[in-house]
Every structure is written in C-alpha cells, then in structure tokens.
Coordinates of C-alpha atoms in Angstrom, one line a residue:
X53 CA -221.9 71.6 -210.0
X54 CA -221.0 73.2 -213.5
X55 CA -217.4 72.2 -215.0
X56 CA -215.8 72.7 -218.3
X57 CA -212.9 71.2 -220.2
X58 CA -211.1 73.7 -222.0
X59 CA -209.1 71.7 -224.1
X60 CA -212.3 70.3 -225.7
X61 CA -214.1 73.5 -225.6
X62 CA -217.1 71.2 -223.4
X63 CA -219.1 72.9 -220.3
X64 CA -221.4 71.0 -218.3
X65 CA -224.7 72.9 -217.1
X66 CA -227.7 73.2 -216.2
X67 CA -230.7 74.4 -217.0
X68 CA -230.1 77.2 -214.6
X69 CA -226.6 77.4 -215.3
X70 CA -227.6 78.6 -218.7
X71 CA -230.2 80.9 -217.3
X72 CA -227.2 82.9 -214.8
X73 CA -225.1 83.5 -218.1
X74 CA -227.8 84.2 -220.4
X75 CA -228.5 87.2 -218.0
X76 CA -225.4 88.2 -217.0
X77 CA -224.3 88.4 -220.8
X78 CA -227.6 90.6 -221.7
X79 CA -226.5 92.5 -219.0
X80 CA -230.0 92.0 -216.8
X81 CA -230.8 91.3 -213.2
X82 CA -230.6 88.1 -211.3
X83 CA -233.5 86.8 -209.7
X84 CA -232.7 86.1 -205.8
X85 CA -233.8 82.2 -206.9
X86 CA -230.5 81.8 -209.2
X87 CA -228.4 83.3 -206.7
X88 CA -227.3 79.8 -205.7
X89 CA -226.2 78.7 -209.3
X90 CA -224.8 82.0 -209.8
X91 CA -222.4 81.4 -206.9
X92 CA -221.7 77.9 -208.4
X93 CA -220.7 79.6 -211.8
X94 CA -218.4 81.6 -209.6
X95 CA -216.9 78.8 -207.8
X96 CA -216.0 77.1 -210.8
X97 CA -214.0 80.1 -212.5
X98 CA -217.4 80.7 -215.2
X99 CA -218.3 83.9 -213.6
X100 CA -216.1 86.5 -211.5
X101 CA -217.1 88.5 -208.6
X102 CA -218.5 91.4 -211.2
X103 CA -221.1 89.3 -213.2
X104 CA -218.2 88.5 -215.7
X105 CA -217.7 85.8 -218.1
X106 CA -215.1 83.8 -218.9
X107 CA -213.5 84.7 -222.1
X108 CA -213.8 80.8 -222.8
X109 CA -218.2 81.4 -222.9
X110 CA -218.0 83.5 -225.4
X111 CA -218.3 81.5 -228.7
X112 CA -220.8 79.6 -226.8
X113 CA -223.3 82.6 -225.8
X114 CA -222.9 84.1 -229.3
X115 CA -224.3 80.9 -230.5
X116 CA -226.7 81.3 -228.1
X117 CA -228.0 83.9 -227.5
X118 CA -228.2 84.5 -231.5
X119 CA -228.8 81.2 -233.5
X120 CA -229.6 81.0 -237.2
X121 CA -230.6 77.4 -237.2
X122 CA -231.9 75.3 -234.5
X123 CA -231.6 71.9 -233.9
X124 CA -234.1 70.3 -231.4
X125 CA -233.5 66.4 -230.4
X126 CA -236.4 64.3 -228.4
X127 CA -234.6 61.2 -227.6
X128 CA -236.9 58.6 -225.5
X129 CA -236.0 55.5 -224.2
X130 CA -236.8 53.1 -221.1
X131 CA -235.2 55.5 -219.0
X132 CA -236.8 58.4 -219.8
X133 CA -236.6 61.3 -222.3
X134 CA -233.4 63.0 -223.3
X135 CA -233.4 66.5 -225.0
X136 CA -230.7 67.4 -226.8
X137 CA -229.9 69.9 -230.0
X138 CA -227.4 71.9 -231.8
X139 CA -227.3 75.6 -232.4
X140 CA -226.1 77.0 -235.6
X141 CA -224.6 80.1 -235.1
X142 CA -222.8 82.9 -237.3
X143 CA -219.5 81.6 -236.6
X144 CA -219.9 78.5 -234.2
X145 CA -221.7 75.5 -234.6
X146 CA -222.6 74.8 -230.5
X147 CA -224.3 70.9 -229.4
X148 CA -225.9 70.3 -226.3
X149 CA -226.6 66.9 -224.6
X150 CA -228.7 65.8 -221.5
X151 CA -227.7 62.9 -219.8
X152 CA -230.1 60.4 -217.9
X153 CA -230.4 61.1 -214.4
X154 CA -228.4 64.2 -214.4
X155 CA -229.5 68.1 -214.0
X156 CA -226.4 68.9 -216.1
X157 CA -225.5 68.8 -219.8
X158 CA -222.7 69.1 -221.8
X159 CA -222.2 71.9 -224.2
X160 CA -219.5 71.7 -226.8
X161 CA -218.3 73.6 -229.7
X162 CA -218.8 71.7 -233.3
X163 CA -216.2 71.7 -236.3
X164 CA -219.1 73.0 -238.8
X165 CA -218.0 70.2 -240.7
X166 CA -218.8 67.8 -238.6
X167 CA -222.5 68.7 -238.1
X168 CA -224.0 65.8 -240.1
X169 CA -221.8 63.4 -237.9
X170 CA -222.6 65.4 -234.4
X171 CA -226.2 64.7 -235.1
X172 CA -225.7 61.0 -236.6
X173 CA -223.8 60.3 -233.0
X174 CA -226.5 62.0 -231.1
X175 CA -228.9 59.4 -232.3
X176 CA -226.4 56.7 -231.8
X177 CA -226.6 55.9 -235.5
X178 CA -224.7 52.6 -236.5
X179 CA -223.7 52.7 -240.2
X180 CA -222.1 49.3 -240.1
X181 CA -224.3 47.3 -237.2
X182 CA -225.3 43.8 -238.4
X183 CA -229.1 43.8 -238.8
X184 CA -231.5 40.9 -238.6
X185 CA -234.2 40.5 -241.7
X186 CA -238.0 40.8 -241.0
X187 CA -241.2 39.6 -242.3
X188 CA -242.7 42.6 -243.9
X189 CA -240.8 46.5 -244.4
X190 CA -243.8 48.6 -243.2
X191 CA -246.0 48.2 -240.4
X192 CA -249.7 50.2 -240.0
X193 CA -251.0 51.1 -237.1
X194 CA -252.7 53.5 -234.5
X195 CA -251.0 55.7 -232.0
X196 CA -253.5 54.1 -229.3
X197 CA -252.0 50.4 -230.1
X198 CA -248.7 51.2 -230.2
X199 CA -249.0 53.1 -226.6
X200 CA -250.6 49.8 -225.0
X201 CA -247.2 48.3 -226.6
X202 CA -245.2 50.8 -225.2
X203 CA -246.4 50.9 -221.5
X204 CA -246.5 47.1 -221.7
X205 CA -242.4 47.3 -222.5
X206 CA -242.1 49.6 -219.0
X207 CA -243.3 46.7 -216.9
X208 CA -240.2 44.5 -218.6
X209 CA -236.6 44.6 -217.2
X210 CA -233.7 45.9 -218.8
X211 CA -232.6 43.0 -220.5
X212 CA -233.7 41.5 -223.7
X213 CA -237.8 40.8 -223.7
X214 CA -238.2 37.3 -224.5
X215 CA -240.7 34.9 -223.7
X216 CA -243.4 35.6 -221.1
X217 CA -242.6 39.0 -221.2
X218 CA -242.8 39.2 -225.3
X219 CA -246.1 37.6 -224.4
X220 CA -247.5 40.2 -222.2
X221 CA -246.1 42.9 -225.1
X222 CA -248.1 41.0 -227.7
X223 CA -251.3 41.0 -225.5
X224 CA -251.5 44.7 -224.5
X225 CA -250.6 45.2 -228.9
X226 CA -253.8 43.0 -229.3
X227 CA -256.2 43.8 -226.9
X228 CA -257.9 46.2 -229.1
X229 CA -258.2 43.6 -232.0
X230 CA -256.8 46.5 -234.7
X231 CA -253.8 44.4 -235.3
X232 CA -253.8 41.0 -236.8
X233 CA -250.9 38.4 -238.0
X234 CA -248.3 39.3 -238.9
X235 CA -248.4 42.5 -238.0
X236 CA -248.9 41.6 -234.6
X237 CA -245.7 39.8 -234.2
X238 CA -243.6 42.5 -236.0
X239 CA -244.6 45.2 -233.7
X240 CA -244.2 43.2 -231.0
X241 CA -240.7 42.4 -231.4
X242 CA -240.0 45.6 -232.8
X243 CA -240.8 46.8 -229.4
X244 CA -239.6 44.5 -227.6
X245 CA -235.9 45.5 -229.3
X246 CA -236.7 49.1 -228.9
X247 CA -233.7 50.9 -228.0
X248 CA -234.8 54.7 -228.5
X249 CA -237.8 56.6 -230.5
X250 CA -236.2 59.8 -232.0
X251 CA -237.6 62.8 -233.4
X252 CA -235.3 65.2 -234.7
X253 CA -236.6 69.1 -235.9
X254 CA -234.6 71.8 -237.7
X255 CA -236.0 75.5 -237.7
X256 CA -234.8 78.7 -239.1
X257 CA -236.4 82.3 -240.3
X258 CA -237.1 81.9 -243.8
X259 CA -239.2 83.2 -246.6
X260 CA -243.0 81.5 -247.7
X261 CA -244.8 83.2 -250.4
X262 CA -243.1 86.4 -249.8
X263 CA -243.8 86.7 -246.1
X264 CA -240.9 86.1 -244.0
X265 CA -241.8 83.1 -241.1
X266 CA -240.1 80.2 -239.5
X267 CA -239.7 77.1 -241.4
X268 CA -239.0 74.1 -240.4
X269 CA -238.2 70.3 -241.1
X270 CA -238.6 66.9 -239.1
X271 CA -237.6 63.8 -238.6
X272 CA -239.4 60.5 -236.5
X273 CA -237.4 57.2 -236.3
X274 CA -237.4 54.1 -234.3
X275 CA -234.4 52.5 -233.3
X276 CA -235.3 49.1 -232.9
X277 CA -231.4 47.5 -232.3
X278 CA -230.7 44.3 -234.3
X279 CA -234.5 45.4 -236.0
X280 CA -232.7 48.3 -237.7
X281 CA -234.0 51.6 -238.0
X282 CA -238.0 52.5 -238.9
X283 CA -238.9 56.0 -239.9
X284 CA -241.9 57.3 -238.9
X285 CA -243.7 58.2 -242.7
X286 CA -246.7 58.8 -241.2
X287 CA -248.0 61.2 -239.7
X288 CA -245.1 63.5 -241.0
X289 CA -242.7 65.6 -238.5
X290 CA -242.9 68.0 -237.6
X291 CA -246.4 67.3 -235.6
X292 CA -247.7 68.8 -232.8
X293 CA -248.5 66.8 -229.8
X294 CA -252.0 68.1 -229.8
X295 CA -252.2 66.8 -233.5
X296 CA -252.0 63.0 -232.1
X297 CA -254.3 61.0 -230.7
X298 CA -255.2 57.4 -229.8
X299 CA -256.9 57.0 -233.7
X300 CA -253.5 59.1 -235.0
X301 CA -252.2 56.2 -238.0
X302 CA -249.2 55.5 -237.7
X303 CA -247.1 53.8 -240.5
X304 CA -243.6 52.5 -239.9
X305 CA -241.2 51.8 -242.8
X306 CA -238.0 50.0 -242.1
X307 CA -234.9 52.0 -243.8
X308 CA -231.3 51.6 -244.0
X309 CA -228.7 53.9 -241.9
X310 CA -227.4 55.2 -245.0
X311 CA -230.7 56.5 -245.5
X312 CA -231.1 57.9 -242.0
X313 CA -227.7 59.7 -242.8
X314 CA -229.3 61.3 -245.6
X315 CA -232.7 62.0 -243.8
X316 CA -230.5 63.8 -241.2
X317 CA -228.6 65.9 -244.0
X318 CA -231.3 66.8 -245.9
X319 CA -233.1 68.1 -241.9
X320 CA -230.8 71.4 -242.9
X321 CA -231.6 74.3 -244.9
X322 CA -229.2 76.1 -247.7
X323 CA -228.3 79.2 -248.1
X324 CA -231.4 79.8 -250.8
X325 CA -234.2 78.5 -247.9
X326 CA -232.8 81.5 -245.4
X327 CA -234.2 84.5 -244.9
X328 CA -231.6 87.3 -246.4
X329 CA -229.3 88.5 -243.4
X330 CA -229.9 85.4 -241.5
X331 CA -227.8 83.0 -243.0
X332 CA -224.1 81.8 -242.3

C-alpha cells in the first residue's frame, strides 16, 4: 500500500506505483493491469478521481521524469540485492531506497547539500568504526574463485562464520588450486565478514571529442565489517555484466572510509563535464 510522510517529504512505492504517476503526469493512458495500484494511489490521497496529482509529487516527478544526473546503487548482501539511486534534478535532488523483502521503496527529497552524505548512508559507510589489521592490503584473484567463496557463504547462517563453517568457505576458495597461503585465508575471512558488495554508477549527458554522449563513472567496494572496506581496482566500474567471467581478475585493495568518502564525491560530475543546457 503506497504512503507518504509529508513532513519529511518521503513516499513509499512501488515499482508500479511509480509507473501510475509517471503516466498520469505525461498525461498517457493506463493499462487495465495498473488499474489496481492506480486505485491504491487514490485511496491514499496520491491521485484524485481525475488522474490528478498531489501537489506534494510534484518536486518529485520533475526530478523524475527529467533528471540531469543519475545515480544507480547495486547493494548485495545475504539477503539479496537492493537497488537503490538518487536523481539529480534541475531544482531537487530526489533518493530512492528498496527495502529487503518489500515491493515498496521510499522516495525522499535531498538537501543538495547533503548528497555526498545521502550516498555515504546508502552504503552504510562508517567513518569512525573500529577496524581490525590484516595480513596483506590487496588480494588477486578470479571472478570464478571468489563465486565458489560466495555461494559457500549462502549455505552459512546469519551469524558470525567461524569455525567449521570458515572451513567449508576456505574449501570452496581452494578447490580450484588458484589461491595459495595467505591469500587463501584473507579471502576467506574477508568473506566470511562480508556485510555488502556495492557498486555505485553515476551518468549524465556530456560532451567526448565533440560528440555529445552519456558519460559515466563507477564505483565497486566490499564491505567486509570489522575487515574494513576493499575497493574493487580491478576490473574498473563501470563493467558490464557480460564483460565478466569466471577468468575475469579481480584485485581487491583495502582503503580507508575517508577514502571511500572521496571515491563517492569524486562519482559526480561538475559543471565543465555537462553537456551545455543540461547542467544545474
């Protein structure tokens, strides 16, 4: 069921939520299907009986429908994958963020200030949490071992993996033999303390050699809890998912969350990477 909080400026949707207002605001016709979430937008006090929006939307669909810079979030974790983003418009900043389980998320206006910090608390980023040392900064690998790693971590609970369940991580890591001490032990505990990989893209039309194109920036990090954070150097975001494969290398360097602050910051174009007419 859709909600909002006007005192916070915050609406919970769906996808199809989204989808109803999108069309009602373009002024287009509703497919029979999202008759039922249409009526939902209507129950809540969204939508009136004439297709109307609430004058509350509208920052929210002229972000929108008409962004300058987008955000796009990939948040997995042992629940699942989260998307979540930000939309830079004209005048509004606008966040969105899924929530495990749920069909709904929550969109909410952003002080354009605060935009560095939105995206910081999207990724749960502790500037001050009290980090353990490790062996070695950087780990190499494949894509292929760090998957048997990964679907080896599915099959422990919830808690902390210790033991015979760090043991059965460290087998699936070495049953290819590409890994040898100490790598092998990092990765292991560095998934066994995974709390979320992250993978953060900005885009925006801009200008390349004279032709005007998106452009865009990315951003891969592990958060590996009392581990600290590990970006992702290699390969490079953005990357395409048909890019990767089991013999993709992978190469993990361990950085502070002062520098994760700054990786996110520098994620967003100026005003001299934007196309002409399409900046804020």
């Amino acid at each position: 069921m859709p909600s909002f909080d006007l005192s916070r400026s915050r609406f919970r949707l769906s996808d199809e939520h989204v989808q109803v207002l999108v069309l009602l605001a373009t002024a287009r016709d509703l497919p029979d299907e999202l008759s039922e979430p249409r009526d939902a937008l209507r129950a809540c006090g969204l939508v009136n009986e004439r297709g109307q929006l609430a004058h509350a939307l509208v920052p929210m669909m002229e972000t929108l429908l008409s962004p300058v810079v987008v955000v796009s979030l990939e948040a997995a974790s042992r629940q699942g994958e989260l998307h979540h983003g930000v939309l830079i418009g004209e005048d509004h900043v606008l966040s969105h963020q899924a929530w495990p389980g749920t069909p709904e998320a929550e969109y909410a206006l952003v002080e354009p200030k605060m935009l560095v910090w939105a995206l910081a608390n999207m990724v749960n980023l502790q500037q001050n949490a009290a980090r353990r040392d490790t062996a070695s900064q950087v780990v190499e690998t494949t894509m292929g071992t760090v998957e048997s790693g990964l679907e080896a971590l599915k099959a422990v609970p919830f808690i902390e993996a210790r033991g015979e369940d760090r043991d059965h991580i460290r087998k699936a890591l070495a049953s290819d033999g590409a890994l040898a001490e100490p790598a092998l032990v990092l990765l292991t505990d560095l998934i066994a303390e995974l709390r979320s990989s992250w993978r953060l893209t900005s885009a925006w039309q801009g200008r390349r050699d004279g032709d005007d194109g998106v452009e865009s920036r990315g951003l891969a990090v592990w958060d590996c809890g009392p581990l600290g954070y590990w970006h992702r150097e290699t390969p490079a975001e953005p990357v395409a998912s048909d890019d990767i494969g089991p013999d993709t290398a992978l190469r993990f360097v361990r950085v502070e969350p002062r520098q994760v602050w700054q990786m996110i910051t520098d994620l967003l174009p100026d005003g001299s990477e934007m196309r002409p007419g399409a900046q804020r």
